[in-house]
PDB file of N, CA and C in Angstrom:
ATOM      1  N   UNK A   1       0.842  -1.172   0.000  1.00 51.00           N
ATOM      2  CA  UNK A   1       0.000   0.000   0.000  1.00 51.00           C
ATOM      3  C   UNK A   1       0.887   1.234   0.000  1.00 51.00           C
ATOM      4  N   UNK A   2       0.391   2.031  -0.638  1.00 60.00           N
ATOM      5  CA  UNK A   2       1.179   3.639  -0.600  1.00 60.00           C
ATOM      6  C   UNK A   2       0.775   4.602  -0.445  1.00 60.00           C
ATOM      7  N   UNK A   3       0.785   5.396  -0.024  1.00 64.00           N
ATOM      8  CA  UNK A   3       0.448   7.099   0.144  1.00 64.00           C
ATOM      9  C   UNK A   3       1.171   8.108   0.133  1.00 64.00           C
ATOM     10  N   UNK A   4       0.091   9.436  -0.115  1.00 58.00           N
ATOM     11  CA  UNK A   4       1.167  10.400  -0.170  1.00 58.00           C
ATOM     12  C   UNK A   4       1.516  10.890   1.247  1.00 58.00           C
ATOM     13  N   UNK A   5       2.653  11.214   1.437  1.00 58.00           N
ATOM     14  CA  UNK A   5       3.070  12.074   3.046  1.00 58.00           C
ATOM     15  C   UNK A   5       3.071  13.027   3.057  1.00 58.00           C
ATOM     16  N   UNK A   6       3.070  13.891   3.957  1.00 55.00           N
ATOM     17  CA  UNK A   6       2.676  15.171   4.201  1.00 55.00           C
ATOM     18  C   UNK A   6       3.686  15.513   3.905  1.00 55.00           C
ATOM     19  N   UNK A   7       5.069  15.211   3.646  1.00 59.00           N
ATOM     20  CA  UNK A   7       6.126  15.414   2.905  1.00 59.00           C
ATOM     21  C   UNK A   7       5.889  16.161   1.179  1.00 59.00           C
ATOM     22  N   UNK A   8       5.113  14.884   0.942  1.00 57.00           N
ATOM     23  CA  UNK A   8       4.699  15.513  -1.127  1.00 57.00           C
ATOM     24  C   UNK A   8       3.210  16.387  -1.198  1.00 57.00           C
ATOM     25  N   UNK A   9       2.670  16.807   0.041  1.00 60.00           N
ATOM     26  CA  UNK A   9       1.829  16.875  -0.144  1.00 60.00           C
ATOM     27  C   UNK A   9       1.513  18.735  -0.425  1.00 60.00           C
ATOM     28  N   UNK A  10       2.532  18.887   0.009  1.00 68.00           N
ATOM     29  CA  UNK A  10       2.940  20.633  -0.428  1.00 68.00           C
ATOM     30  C   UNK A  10       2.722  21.487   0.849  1.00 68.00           C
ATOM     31  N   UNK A  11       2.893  20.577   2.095  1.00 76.00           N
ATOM     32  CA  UNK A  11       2.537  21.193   3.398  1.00 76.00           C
ATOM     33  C   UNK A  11       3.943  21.193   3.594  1.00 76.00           C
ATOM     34  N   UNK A  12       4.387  22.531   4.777  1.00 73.00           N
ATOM     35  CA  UNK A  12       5.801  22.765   4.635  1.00 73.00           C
ATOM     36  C   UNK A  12       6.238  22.240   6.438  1.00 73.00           C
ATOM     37  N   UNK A  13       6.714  22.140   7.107  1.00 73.00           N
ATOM     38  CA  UNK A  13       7.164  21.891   8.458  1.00 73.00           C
ATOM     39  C   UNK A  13       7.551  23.645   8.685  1.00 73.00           C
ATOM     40  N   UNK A  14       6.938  23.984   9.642  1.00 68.00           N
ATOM     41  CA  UNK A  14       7.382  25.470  10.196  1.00 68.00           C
ATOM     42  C   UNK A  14       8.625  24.990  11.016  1.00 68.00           C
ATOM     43  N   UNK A  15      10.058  26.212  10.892  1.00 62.00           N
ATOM     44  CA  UNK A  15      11.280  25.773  11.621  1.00 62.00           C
ATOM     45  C   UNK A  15      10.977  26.323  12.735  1.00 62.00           C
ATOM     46  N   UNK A  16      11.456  25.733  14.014  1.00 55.00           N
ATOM     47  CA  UNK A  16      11.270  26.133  15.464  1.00 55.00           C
ATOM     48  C   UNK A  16      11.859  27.717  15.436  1.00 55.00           C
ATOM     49  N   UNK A  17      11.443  28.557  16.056  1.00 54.00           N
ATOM     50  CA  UNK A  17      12.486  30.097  16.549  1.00 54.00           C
ATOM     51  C   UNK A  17      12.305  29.773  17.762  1.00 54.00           C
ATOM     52  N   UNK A  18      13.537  29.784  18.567  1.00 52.00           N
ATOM     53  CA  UNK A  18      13.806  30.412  20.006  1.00 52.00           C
ATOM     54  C   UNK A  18      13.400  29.387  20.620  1.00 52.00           C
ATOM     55  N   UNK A  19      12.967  28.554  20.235  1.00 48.00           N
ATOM     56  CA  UNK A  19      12.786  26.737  21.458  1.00 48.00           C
ATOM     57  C   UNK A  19      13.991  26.123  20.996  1.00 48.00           C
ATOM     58  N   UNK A  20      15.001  25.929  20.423  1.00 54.00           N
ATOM     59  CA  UNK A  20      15.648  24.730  20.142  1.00 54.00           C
ATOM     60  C   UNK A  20      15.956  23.410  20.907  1.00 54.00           C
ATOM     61  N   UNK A  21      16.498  22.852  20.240  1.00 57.00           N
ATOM     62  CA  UNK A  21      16.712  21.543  21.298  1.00 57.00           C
ATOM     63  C   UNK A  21      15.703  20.650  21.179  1.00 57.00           C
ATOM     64  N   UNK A  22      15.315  19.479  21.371  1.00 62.00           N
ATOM     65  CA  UNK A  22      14.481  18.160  20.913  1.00 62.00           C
ATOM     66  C   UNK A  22      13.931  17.870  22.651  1.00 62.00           C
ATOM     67  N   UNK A  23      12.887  16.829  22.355  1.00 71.00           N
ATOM     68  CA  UNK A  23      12.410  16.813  23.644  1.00 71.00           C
ATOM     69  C   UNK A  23      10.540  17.183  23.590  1.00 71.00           C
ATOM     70  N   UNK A  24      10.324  15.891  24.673  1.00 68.00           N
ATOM     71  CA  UNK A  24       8.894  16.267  24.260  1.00 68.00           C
ATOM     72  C   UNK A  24       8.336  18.032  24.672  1.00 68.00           C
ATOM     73  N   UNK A  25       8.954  18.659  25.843  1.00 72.00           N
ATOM     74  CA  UNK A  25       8.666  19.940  26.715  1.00 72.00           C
ATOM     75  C   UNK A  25       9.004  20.974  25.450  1.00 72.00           C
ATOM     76  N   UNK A  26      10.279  20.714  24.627  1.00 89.00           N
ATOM     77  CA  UNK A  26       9.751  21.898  23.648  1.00 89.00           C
ATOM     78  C   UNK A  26       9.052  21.751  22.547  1.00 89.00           C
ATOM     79  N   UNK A  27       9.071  20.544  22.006  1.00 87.00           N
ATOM     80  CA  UNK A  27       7.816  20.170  20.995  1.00 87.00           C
ATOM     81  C   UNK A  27       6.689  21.024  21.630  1.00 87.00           C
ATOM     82  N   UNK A  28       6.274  20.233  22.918  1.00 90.00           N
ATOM     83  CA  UNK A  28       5.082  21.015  23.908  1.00 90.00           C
ATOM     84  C   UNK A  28       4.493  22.603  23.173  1.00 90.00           C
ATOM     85  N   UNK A  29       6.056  23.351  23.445  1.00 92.00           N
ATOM     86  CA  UNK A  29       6.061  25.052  23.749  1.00 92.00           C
ATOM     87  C   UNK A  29       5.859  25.108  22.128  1.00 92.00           C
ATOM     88  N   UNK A  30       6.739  24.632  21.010  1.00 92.00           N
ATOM     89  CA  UNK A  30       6.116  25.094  19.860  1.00 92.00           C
ATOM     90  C   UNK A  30       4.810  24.991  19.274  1.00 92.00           C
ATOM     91  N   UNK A  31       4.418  23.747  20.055  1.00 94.00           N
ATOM     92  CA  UNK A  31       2.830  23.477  19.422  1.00 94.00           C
ATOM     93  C   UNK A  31       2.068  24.452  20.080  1.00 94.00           C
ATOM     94  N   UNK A  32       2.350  25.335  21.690  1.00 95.00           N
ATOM     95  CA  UNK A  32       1.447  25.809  22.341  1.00 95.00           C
ATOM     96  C   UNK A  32       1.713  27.597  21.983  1.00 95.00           C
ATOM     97  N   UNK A  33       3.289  28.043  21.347  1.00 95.00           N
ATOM     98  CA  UNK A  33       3.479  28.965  20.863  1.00 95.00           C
ATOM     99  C   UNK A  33       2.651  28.980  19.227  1.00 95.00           C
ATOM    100  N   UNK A  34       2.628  28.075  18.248  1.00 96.00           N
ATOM    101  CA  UNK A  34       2.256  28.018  17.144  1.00 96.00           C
ATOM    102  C   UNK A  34       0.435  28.526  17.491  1.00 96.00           C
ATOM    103  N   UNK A  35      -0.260  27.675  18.751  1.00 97.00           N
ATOM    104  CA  UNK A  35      -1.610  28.203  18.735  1.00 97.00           C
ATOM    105  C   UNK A  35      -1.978  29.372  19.393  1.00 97.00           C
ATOM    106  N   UNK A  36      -0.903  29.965  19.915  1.00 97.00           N
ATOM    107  CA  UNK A  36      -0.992  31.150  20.901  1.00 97.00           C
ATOM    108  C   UNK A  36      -1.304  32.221  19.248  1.00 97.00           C
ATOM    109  N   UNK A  37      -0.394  31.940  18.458  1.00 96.00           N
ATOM    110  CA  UNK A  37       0.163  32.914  17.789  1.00 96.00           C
ATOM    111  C   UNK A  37      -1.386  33.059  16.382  1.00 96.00           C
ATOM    112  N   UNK A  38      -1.440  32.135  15.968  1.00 97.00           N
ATOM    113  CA  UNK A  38      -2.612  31.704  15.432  1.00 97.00           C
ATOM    114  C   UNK A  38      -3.973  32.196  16.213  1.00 97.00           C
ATOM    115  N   UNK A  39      -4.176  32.393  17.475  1.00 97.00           N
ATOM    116  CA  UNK A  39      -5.096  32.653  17.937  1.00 97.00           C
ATOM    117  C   UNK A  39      -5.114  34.440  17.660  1.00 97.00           C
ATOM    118  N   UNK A  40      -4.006  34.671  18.635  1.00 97.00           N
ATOM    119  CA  UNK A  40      -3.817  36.219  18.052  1.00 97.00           C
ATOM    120  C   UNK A  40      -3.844  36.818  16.764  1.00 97.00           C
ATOM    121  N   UNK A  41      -3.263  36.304  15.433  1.00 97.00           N
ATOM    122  CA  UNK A  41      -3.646  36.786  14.188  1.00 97.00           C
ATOM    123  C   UNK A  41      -5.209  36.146  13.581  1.00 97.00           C
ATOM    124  N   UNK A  42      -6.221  35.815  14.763  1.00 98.00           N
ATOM    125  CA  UNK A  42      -7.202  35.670  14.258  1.00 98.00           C
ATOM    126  C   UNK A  42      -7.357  34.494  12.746  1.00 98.00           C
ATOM    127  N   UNK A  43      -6.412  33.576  13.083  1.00 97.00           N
ATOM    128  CA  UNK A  43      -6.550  32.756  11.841  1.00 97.00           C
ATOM    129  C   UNK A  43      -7.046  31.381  12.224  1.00 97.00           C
ATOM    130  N   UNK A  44      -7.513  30.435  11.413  1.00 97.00           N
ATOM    131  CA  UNK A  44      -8.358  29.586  12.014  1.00 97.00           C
ATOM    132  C   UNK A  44      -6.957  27.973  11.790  1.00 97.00           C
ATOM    133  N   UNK A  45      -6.983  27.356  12.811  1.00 97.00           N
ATOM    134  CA  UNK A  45      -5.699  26.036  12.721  1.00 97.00           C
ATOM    135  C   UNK A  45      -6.611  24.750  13.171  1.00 97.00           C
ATOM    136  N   UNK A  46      -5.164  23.909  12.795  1.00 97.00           N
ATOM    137  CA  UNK A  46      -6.586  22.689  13.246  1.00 97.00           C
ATOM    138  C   UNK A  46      -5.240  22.097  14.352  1.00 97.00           C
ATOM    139  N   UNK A  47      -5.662  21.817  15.414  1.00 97.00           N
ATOM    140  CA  UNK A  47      -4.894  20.870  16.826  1.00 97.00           C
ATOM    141  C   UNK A  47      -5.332  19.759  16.373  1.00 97.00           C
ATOM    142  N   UNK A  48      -4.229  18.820  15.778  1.00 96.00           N
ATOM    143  CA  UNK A  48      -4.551  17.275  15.614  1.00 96.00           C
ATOM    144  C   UNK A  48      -3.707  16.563  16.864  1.00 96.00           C
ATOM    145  N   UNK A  49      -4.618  15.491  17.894  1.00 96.00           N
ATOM    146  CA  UNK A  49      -3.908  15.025  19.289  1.00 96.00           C
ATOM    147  C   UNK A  49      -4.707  12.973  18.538  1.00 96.00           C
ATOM    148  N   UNK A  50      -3.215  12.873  19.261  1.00 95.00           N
ATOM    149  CA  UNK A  50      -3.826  11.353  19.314  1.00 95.00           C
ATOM    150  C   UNK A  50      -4.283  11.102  20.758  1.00 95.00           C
ATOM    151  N   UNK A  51      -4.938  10.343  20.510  1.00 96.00           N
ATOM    152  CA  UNK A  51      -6.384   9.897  21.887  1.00 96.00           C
ATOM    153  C   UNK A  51      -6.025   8.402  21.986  1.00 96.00           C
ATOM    154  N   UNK A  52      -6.149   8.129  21.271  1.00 94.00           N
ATOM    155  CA  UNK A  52      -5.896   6.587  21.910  1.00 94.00           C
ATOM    156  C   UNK A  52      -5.255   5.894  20.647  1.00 94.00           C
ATOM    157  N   UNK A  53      -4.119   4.718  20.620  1.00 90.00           N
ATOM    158  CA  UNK A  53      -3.396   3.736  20.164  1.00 90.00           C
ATOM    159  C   UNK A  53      -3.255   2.751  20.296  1.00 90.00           C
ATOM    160  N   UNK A  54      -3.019   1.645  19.304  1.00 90.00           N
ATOM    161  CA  UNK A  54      -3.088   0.018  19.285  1.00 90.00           C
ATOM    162  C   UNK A  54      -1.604  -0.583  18.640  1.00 90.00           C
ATOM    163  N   UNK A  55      -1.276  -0.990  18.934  1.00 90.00           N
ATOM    164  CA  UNK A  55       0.106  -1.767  18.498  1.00 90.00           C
ATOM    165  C   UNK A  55       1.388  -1.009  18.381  1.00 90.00           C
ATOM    166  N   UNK A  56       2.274  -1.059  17.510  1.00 88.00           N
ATOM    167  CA  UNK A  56       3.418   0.067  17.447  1.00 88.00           C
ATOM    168  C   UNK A  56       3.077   0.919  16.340  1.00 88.00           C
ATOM    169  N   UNK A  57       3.435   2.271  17.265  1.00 88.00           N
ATOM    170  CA  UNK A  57       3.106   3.543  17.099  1.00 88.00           C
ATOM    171  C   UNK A  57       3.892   4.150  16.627  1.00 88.00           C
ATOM    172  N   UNK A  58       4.528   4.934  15.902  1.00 89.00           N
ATOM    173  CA  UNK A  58       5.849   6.036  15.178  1.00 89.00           C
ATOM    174  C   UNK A  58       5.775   7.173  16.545  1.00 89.00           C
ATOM    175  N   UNK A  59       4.498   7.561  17.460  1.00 90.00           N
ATOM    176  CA  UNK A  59       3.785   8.425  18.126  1.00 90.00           C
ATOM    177  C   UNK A  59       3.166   8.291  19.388  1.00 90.00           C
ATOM    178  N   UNK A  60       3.450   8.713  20.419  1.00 90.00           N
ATOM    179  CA  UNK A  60       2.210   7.597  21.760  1.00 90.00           C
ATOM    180  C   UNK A  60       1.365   8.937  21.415  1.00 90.00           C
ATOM    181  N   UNK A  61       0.188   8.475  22.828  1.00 94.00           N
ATOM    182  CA  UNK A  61      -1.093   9.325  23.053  1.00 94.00           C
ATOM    183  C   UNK A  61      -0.622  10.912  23.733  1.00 94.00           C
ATOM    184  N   UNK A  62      -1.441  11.376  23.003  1.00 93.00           N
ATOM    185  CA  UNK A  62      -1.149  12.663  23.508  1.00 93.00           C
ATOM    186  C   UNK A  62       0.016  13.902  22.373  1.00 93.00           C
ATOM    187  N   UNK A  63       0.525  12.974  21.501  1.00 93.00           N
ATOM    188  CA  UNK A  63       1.329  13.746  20.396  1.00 93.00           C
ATOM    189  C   UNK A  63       0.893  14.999  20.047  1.00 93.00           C
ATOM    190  N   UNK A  64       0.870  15.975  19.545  1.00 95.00           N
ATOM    191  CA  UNK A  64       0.057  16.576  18.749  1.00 95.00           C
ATOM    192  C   UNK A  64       0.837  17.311  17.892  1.00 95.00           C
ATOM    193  N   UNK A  65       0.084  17.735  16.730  1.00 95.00           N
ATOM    194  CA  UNK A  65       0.006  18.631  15.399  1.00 95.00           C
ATOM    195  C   UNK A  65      -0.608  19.529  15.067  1.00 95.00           C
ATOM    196  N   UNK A  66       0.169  20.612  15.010  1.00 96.00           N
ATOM    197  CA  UNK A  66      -0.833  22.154  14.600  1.00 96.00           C
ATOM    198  C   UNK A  66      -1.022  22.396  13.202  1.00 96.00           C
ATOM    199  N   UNK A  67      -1.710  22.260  12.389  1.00 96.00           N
ATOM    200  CA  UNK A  67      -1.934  22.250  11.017  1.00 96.00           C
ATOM    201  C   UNK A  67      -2.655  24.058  10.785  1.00 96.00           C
ATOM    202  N   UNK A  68      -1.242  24.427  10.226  1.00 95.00           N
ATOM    203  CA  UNK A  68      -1.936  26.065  10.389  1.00 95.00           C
ATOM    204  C   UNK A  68      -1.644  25.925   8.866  1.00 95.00           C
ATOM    205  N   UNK A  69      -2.466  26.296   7.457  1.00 93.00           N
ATOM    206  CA  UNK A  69      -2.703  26.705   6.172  1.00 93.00           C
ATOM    207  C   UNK A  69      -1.425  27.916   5.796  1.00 93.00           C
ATOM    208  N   UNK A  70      -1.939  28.782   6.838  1.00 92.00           N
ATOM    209  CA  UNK A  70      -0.972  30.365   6.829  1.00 92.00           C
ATOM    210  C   UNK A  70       0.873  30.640   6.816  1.00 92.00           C
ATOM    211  N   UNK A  71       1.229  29.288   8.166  1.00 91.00           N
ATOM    212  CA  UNK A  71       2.588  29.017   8.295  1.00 91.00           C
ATOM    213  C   UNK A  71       2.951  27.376   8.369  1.00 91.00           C
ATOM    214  N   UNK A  72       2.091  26.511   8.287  1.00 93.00           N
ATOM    215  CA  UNK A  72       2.580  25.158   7.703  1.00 93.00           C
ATOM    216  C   UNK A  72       2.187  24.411   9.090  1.00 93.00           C
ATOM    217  N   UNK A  73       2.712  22.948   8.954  1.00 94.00           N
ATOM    218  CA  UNK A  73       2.380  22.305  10.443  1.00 94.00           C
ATOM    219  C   UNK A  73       4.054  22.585  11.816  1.00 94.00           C
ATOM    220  N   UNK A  74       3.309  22.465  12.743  1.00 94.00           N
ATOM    221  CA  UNK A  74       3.932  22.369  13.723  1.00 94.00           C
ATOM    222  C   UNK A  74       3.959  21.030  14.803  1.00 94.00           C
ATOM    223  N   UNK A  75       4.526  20.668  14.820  1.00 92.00           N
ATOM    224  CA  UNK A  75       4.797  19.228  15.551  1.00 92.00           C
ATOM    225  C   UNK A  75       4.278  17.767  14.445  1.00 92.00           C
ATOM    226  N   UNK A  76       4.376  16.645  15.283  1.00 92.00           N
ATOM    227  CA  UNK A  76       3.767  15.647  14.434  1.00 92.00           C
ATOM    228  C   UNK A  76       3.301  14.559  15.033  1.00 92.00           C
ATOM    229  N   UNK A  77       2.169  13.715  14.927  1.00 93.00           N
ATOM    230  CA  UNK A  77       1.813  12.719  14.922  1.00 93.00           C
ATOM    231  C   UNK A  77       2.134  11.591  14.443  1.00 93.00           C
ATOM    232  N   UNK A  78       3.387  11.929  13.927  1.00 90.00           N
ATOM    233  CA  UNK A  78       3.646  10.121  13.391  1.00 90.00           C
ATOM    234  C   UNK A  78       4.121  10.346  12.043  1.00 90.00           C
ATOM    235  N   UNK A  79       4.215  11.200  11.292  1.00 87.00           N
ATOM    236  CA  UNK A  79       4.679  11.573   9.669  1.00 87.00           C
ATOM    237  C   UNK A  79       3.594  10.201   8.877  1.00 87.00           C
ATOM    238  N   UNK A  80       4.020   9.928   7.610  1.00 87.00           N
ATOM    239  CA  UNK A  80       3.432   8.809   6.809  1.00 87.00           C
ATOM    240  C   UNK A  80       2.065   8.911   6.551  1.00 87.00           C
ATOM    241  N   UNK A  81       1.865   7.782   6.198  1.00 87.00           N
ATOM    242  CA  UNK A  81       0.264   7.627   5.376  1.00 87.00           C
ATOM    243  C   UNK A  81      -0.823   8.597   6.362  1.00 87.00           C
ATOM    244  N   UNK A  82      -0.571   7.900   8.362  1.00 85.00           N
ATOM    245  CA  UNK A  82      -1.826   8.834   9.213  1.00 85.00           C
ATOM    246  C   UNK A  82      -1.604  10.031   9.072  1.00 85.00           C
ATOM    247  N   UNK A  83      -0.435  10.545   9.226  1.00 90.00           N
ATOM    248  CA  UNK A  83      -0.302  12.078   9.264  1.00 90.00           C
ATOM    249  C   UNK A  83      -1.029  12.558   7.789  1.00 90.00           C
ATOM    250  N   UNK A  84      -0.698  11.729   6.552  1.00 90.00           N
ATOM    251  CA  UNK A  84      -1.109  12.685   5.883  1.00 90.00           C
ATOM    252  C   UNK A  84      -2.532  12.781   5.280  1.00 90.00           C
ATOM    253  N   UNK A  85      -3.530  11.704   6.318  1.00 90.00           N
ATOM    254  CA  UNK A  85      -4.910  11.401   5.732  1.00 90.00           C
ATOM    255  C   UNK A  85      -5.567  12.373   6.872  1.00 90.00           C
ATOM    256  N   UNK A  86      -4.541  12.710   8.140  1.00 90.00           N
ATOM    257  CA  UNK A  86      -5.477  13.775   9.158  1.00 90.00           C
ATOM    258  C   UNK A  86      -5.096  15.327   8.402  1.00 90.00           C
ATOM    259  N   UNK A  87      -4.081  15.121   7.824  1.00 90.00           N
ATOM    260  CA  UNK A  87      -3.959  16.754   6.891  1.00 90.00           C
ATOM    261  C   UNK A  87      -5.340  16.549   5.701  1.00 90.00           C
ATOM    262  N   UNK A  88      -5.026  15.525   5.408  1.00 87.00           N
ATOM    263  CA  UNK A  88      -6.026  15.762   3.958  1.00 87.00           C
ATOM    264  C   UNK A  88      -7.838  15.902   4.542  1.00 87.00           C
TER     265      UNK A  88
END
């Protein structure tokens, strides 16, 4: 089976400013800076969270993805086929 990834799909990864470093706590701050910021320019985003999981995961519960149109996604759920059927 194949799909497209949110890779080909013409959605861009926004680069972190001013969090660097890996780790779930700044993933955290960019996903919660990306909706802070989105809220303030009045633009509409979508918070994609995983809720619940079955077998092996790329992602546990609780991941999340800011899918903003305006500046691209922020964090990820797992990249591949799921990520790119919750974008589509």
């Amino acid at each position: 089976m194949s799909c497209a990834t949110s890779e080909g799909s013409g959605w861009r990864r926004r680069q972190p400013s001013g969090h660097e470093g890996g780790g779930a706590l700044s993933e955290a701050r960019r996903t919660l800076d990306a909706l802070v910021e989105a809220a303030q320019a009045g633009r509409p985003v979508v918070l994609a969270t995983i809720v619940r999981a079955r077998g092996s995961t790329p992602r546990g519960v609780g991941s999340r993805m800011v899918i903003d149109p305006a500046e691209g996604l922020v964090g990820t759920i797992g990249g591949g086929c799921g990520e790119a059927q919750v974008i589509a």
